[in-house]
Coordinates of C-alpha atoms in Angstrom, one line a residue:
X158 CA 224.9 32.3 -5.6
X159 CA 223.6 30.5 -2.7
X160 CA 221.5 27.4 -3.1
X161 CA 217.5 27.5 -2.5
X162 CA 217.0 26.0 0.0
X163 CA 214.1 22.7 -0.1
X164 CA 213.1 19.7 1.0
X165 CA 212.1 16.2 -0.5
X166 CA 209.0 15.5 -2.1
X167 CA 206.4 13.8 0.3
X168 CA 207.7 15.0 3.4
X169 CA 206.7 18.2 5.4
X170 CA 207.9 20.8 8.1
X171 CA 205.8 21.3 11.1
X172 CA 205.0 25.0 12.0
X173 CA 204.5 25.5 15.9
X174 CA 200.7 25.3 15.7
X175 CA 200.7 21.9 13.1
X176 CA 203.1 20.2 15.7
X177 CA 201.1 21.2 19.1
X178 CA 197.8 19.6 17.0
X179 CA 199.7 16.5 16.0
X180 CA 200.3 16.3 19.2
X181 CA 196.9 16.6 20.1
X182 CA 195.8 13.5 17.9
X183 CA 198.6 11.7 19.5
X184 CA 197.7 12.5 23.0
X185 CA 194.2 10.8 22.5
X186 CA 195.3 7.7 20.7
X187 CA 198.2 7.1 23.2
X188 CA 195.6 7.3 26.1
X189 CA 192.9 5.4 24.3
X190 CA 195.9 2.9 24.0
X191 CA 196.7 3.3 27.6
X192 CA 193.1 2.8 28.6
X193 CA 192.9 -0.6 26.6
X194 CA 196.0 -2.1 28.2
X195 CA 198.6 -1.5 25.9
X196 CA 202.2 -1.3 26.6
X197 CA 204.6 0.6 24.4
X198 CA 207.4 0.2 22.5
X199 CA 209.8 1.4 20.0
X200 CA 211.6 0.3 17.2
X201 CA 214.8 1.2 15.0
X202 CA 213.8 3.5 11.8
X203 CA 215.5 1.1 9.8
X204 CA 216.0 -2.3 9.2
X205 CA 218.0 -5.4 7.4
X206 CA 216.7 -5.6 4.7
X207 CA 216.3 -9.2 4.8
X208 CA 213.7 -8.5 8.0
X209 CA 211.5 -6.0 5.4
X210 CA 211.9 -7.3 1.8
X211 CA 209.0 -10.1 0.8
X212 CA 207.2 -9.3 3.4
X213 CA 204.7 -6.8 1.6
X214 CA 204.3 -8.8 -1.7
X215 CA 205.8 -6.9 -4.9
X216 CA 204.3 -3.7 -4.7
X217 CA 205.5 -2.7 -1.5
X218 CA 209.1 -4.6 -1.7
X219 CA 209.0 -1.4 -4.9
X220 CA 208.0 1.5 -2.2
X221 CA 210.8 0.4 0.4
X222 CA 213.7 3.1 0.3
X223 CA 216.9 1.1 0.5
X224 CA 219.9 2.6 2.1
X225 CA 223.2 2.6 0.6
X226 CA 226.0 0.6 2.3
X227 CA 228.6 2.4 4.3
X228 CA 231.9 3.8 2.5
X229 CA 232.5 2.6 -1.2
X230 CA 229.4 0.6 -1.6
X231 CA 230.3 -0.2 -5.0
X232 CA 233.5 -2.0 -4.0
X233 CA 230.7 -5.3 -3.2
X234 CA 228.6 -4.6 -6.0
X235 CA 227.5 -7.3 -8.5
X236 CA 229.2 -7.0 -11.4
X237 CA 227.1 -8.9 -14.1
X238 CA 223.9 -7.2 -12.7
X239 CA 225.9 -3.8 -12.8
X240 CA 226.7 -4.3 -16.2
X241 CA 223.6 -5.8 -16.9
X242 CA 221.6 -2.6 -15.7
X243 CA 219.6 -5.5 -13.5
X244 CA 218.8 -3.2 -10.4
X245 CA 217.1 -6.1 -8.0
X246 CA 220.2 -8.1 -8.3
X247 CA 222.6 -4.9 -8.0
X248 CA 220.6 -3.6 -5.1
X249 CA 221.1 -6.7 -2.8
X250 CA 224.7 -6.2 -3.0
X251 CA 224.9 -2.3 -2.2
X252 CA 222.1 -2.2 0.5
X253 CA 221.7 -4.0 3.6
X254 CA 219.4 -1.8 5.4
X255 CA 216.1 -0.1 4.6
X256 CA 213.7 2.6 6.3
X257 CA 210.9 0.8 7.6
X258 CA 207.6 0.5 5.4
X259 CA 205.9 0.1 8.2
X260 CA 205.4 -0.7 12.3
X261 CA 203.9 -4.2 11.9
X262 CA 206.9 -6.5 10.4
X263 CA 209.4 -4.9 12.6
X264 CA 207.1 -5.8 15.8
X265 CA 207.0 -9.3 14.5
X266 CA 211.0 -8.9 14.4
X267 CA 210.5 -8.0 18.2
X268 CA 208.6 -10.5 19.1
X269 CA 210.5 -13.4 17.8
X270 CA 213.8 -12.1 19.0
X271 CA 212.0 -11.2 22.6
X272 CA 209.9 -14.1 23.1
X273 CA 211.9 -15.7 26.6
X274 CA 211.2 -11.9 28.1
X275 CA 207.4 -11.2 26.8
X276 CA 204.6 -12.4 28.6
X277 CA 202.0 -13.3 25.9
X278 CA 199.1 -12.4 25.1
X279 CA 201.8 -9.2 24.2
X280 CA 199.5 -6.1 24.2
X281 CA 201.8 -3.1 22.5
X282 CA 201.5 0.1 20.6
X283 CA 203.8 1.8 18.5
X284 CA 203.9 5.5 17.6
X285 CA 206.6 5.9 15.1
X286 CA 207.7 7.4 11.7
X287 CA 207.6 4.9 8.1
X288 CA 208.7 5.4 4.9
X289 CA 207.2 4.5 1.7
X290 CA 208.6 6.0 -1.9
X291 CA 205.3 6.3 -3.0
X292 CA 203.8 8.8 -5.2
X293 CA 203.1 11.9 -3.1
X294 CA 199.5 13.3 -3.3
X295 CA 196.9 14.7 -1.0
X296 CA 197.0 12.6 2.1
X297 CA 199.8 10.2 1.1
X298 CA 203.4 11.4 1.7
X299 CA 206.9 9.7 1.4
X300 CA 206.9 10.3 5.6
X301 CA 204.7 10.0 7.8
X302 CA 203.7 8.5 11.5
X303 CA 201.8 5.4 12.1
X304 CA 200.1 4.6 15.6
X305 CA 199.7 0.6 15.8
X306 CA 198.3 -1.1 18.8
X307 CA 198.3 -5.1 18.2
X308 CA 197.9 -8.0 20.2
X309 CA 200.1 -11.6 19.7
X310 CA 199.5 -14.7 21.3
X311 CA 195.7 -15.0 21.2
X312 CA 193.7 -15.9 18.3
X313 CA 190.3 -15.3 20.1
X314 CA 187.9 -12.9 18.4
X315 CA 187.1 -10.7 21.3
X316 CA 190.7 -9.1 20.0
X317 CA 189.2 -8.1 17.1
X318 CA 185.8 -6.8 18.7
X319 CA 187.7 -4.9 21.1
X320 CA 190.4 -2.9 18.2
X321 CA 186.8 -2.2 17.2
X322 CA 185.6 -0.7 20.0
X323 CA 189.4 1.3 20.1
X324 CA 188.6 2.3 17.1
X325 CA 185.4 4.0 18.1
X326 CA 186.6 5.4 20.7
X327 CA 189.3 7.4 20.0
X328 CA 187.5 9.0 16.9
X329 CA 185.2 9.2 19.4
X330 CA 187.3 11.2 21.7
X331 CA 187.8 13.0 18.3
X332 CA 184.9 14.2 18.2
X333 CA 185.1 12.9 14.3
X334 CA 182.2 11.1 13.9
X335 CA 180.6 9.6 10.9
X336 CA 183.5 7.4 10.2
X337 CA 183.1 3.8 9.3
X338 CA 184.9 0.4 10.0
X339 CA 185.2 -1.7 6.9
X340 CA 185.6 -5.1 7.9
X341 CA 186.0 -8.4 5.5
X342 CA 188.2 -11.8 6.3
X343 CA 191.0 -12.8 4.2
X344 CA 189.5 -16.2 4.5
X345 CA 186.8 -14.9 2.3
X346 CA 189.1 -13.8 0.1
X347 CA 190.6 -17.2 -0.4
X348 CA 187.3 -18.8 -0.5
X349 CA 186.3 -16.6 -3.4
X350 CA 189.6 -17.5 -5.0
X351 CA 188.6 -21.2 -4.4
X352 CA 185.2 -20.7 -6.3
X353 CA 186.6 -19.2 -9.3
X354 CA 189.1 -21.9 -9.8
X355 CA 192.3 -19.3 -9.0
X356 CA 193.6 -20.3 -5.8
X357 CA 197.3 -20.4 -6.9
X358 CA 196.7 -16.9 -7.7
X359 CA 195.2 -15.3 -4.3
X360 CA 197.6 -12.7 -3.9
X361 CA 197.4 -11.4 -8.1
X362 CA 193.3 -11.9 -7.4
X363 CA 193.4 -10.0 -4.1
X364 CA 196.0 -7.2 -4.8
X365 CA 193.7 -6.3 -8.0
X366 CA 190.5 -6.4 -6.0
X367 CA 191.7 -4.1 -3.3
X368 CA 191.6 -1.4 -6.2
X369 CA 187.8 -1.6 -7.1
X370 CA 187.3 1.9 -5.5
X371 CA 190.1 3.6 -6.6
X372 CA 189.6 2.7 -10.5
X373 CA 186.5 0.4 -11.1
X374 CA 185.4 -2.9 -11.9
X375 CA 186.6 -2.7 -15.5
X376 CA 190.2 -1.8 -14.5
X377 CA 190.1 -4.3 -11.6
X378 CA 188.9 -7.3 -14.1
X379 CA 191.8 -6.4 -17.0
X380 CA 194.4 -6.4 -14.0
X381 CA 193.0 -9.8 -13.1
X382 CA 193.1 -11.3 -16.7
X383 CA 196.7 -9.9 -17.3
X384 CA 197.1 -12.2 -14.2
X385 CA 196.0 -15.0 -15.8
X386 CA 192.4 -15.4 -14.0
X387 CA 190.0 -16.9 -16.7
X388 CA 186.9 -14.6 -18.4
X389 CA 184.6 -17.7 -16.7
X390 CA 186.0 -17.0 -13.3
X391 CA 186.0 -13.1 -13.4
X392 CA 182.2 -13.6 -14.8
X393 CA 181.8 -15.7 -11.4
X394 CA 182.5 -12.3 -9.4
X395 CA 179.7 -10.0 -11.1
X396 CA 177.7 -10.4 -8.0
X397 CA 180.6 -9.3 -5.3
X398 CA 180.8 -6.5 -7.5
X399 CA 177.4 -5.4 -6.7
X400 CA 177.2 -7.1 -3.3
X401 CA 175.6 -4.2 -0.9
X402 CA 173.1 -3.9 1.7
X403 CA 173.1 -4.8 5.3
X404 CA 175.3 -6.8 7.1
X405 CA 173.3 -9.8 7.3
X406 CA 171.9 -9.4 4.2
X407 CA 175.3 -9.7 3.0
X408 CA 176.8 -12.3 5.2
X409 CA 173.5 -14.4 4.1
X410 CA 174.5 -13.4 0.2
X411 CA 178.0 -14.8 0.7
X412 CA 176.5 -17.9 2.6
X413 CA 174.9 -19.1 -0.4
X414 CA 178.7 -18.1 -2.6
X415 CA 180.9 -19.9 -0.4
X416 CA 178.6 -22.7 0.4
X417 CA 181.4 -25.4 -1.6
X418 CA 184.3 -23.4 0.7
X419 CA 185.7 -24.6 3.5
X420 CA 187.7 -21.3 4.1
X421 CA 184.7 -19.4 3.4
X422 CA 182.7 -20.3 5.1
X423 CA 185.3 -20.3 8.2
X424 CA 185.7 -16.5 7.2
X425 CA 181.7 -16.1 7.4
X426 CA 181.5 -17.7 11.1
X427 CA 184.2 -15.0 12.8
X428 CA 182.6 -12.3 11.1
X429 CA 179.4 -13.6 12.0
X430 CA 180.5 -13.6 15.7
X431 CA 182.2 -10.1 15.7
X432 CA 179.1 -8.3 14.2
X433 CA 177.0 -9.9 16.9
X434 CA 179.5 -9.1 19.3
X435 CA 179.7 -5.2 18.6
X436 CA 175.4 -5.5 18.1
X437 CA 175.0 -6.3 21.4
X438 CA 177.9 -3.9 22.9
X439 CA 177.1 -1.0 20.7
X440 CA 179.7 2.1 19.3
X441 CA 179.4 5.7 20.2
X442 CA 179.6 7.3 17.1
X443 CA 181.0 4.9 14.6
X444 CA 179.3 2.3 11.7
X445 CA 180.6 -1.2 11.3
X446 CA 180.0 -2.1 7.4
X447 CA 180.9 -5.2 5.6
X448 CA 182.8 -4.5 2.4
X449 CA 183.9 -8.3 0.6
X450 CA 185.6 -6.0 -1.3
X451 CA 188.3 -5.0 0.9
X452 CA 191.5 -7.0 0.7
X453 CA 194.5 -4.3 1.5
X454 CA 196.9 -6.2 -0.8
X455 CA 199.2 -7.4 1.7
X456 CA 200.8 -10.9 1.9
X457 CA 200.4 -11.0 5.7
X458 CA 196.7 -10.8 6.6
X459 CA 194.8 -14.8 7.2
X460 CA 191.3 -13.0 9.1
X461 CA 190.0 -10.4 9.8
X462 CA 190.4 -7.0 7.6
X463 CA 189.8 -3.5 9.2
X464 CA 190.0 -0.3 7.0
X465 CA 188.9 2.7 8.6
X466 CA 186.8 5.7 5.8
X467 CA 186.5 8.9 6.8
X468 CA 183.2 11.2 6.6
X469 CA 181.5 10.8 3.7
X470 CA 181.7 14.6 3.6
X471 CA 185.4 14.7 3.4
X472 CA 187.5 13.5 0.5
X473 CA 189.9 11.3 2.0
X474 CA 191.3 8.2 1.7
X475 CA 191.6 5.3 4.5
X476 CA 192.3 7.0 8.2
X477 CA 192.8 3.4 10.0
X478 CA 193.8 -0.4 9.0
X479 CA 195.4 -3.4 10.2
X480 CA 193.9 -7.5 10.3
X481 CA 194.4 -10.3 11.7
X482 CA 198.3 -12.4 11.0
X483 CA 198.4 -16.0 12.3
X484 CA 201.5 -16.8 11.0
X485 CA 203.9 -13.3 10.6
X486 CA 206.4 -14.4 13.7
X487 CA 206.5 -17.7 11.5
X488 CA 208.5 -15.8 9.2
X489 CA 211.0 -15.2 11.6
X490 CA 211.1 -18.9 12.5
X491 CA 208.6 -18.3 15.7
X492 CA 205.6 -20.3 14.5
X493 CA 202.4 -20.8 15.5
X494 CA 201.6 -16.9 17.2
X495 CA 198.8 -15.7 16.4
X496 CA 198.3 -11.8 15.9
X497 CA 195.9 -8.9 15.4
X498 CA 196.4 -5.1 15.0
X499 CA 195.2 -1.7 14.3
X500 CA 196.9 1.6 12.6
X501 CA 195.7 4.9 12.7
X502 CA 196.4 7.0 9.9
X503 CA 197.9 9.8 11.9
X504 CA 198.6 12.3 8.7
X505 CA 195.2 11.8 6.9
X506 CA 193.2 12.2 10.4
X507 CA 195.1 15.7 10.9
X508 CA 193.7 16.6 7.6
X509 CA 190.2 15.5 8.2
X510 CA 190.1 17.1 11.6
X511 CA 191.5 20.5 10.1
X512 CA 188.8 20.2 6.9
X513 CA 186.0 19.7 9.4
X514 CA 187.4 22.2 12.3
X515 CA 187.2 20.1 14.5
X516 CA 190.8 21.1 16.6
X517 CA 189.6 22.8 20.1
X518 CA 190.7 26.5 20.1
X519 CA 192.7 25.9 23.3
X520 CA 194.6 22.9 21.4
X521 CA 196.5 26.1 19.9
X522 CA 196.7 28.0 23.0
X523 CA 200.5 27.4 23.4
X524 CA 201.2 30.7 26.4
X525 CA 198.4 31.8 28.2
X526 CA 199.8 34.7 29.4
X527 CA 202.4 37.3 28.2
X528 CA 204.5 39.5 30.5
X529 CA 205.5 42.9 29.4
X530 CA 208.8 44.3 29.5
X531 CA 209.4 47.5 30.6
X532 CA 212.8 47.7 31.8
X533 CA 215.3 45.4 34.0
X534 CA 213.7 46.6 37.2
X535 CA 210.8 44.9 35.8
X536 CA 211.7 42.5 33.8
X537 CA 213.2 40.9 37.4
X538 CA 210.3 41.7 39.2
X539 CA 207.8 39.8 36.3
X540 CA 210.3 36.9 36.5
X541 CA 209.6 36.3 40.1
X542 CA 205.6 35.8 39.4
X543 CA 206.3 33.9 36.0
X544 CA 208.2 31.4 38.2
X545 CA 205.2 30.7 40.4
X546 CA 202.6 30.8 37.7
X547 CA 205.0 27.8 35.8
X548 CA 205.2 26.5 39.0
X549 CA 201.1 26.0 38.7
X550 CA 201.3 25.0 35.4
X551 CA 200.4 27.7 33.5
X552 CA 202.4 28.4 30.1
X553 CA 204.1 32.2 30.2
X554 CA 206.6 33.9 28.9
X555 CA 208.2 37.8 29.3
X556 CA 209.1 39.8 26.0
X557 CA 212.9 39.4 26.1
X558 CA 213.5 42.8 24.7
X559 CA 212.2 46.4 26.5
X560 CA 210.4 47.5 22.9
X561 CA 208.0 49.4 22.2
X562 CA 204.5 48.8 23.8
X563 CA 203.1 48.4 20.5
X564 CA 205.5 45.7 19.2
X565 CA 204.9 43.7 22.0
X566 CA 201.2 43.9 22.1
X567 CA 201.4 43.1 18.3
X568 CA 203.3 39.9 19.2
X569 CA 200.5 38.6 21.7
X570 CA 197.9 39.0 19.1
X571 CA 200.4 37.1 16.5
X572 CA 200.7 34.5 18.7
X573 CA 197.1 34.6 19.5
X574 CA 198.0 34.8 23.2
X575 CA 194.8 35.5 25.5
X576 CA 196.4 37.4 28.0
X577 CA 199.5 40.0 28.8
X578 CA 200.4 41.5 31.8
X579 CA 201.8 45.0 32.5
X580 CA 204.3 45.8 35.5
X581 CA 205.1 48.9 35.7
X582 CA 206.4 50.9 38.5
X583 CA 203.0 50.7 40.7
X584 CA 202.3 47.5 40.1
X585 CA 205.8 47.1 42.1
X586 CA 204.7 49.0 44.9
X587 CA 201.4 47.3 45.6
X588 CA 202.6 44.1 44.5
X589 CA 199.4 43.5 42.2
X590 CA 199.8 42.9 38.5
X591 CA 197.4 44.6 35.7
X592 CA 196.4 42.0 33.4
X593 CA 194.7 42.2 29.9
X594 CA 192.2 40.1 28.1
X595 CA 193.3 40.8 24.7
X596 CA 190.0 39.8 23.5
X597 CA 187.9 41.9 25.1
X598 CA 191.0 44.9 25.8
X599 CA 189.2 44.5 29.7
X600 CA 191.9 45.2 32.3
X601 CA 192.1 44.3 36.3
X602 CA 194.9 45.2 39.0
X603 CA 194.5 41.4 40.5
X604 CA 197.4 40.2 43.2
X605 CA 199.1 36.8 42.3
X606 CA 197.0 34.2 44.0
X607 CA 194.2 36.1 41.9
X608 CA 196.2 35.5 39.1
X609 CA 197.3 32.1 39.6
X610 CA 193.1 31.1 40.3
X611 CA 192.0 32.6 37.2
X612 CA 194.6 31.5 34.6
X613 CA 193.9 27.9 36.0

């Protein structure tokens, strides 16, 4: 018996329709990209391993998918943690390579191996696959695409305004609106570590915080106690938890928190001067909100924070994300390059878009215009005006097959296209073509400059 067929969980196949509105989404972020002066690149889908792992802190070194070594990969394996059942130890010495986790450590990989060709500031995007083994569930998959745009070599603010303004203006283009830009500043981050007397434990303090909305404060203070954060300084953050209102009201809130802080109060000047920044140059259709909250629970960020929500309307996790880096190449032994980038969330905005119907109807207008087939004769003769309607950039296509009239009409309403075209005899002899508006079932005998005008 033959085996059902299936594919991994947390990955997908595209239908026709799903891929031309992917590519849709990717269309506008590539030319947003384009507008703002970034160049692109691309990057292998996987790695060494020593280029990914411990760059991500422990939970996502867990979500990496390691690749097997080539041929008997067990010949190099290590024997005590083999027989030991250790799997960190075995897995060092069976896998070299991993699938990338994501765009941002292998463009700091670029970078440091590039840097006698680039000409910094380096403005590039990225519009590639990752992989994370993650649990699958609505809007996070095992596969998906991530479009990155980021900046190295400048540690000036405008960068950050300006991923800001991208921001806005491709959701913009998106005609998604009511989506906001969570901002915070690792900075703050360590400054309210600094407060609360656990500095040496930033990245157990921050991971746990970056939670808060998925499963409370309670949750997020037990995780934080298990870290070995005293009761007196989780008692210290009861007011972050309940931190809200304006953005000034806020930044003046924190003002008086980080006031013994050095790196807080640091944090509170650049987000001081991007909020003024994007007051006085406005967004379209977007909100800039401070959330002291937000701390992404990765090892890399040293500024600014971005994480991008959805409608409030739509159930959805974060759409966008990315910060500020100013010492990722230093990994890599390039040191003091400072960086800054953006991700859009490629899979989750497909599903928002879709939820809200907010794809054009002529996104999924693949063929305009079908040609009937009614014999060889005709078939030839239908070929002849398809070639000058491609030629003009309209999408057509002929019914390989001389079937019945009915089957073919049936396939242009399948394939929801607008129009077919019947040749027949005398449309051969006056050389004009009788096409249909499936929509309305209208018909018109039009010649092929006609046709050409109107399908354009």
């Amino acid at each position: 018996m033959a085996q059902k067929p299936s594919i991994p969980k947390g990955t997908r196949d595209f239908n026709p329709e799903q891929v031309v509105k992917r590519n849709y989404i990717f269309d506008t972020i590539r030319g947003a990209f384009k507008i703002f002066g970034f160049q692109p690149i691309e990057t292998p889908s996987f790695e060494n391993s020593s280029t990914l792992m411990g760059k991500y802190g422990d939970e996502g070194d867990r979500l990496i998918f390691k690749i097997l070594n080539s041929g008997d990969y067990l010949s190099k394996a290590n024997e005590q943690a083999y027989s030991e059942k250790d799997s960190t130890k075995l897995t060092s010495s069976i896998s070299e390579k991993a699938l990338r986790y994501d765009l941002t450590v292998p463009f700091a990989r670029y970078v440091v191996q590039r840097q006698n060709e680039i000409e910094f500031p380096f403005k590039r995007y990225q519009i590639q696959p990752v992989w994370r083994a993650d649990r699958p569930q609505k809007g996070r998959f095992r596969e998906f695409f991530q479009c990155d745009a980021d900046v190295v070599g400048s540690k000036s603010l405008w960068q950050e305004v300006e991923f800001i303004q991208l921001y806005d203006a491709v959701f913009s283009a998106l005609k998604l609106e009511g989506i906001t830009i969570k901002i915070n500043n690792r900075k703050i981050l360590s400054g309210i570590a600094e407060v609360i007397g656990a500095s040496d434990k930033l990245i157990d303090f921050t991971v746990a915080l970056d939670k808060l909305d998925k499963i409370g404060d309670e949750k997020v203070k037990e995780e934080m106690r298990s870290k070995g954060i005293s009761d007196d300084g989780i008692s210290k953050l009861q007011p972050l938890f309940a931190l809200s209102g304006s953005f000034n009201s806020q930044i003046e809130n924190l003002k008086g928190i980080l006031n013994t802080s050095e790196a807080g109060k640091k944090g509170i000047e650049e987000l001081e001067f991007i909020n003024n920044a994007i007051n006085e140059l406005g967004l379209s259709t977007a909100a800039l909100e401070l959330d002291v909250t937000l701390a992404r629970g990765l090892n890399y960020y040293t500024g600014a924070i971005f994480e991008v929500a959805a409608p409030k309307t739509v159930k959805m996790g974060s759409i966008g994300g990315g910060g500020r880096y100013d010492d990722l190449t230093g990994i890599f032994g390039l040191n003091d390059v400072s960086g800054v980038g953006i991700s859009f969330g490629l899979d989750r905005i497909y599903l928002v878009l879709d939820e809200l119907g907010l794809f054009p109807e002529t996104v999924t207008n693949n063929v305009e215009v079908l040609f009937i087939n009614f014999g060889e004769k005709e078939a030839l003769f239908s070929l002849k005006a398809i070639k000058q309607l491609r030629s003009n950039g309209i999408n057509t296509e002929l019914y390989p097959d001389a079937a019945k009239m009915k089957k073919q009409m049936n396939y242009a309403n399948k394939r929801n296209i607008p129009f077919v075209i019947l040749v027949g005899e005398e449309e051969i002899n006056s050389k004009k073509y009788t096409l249909k508006n499936m929509q309305s079932g209208v018909q018109a005998k039009i010649s092929i400059d006609e046709l050409i005008h109107k399908l354009k």
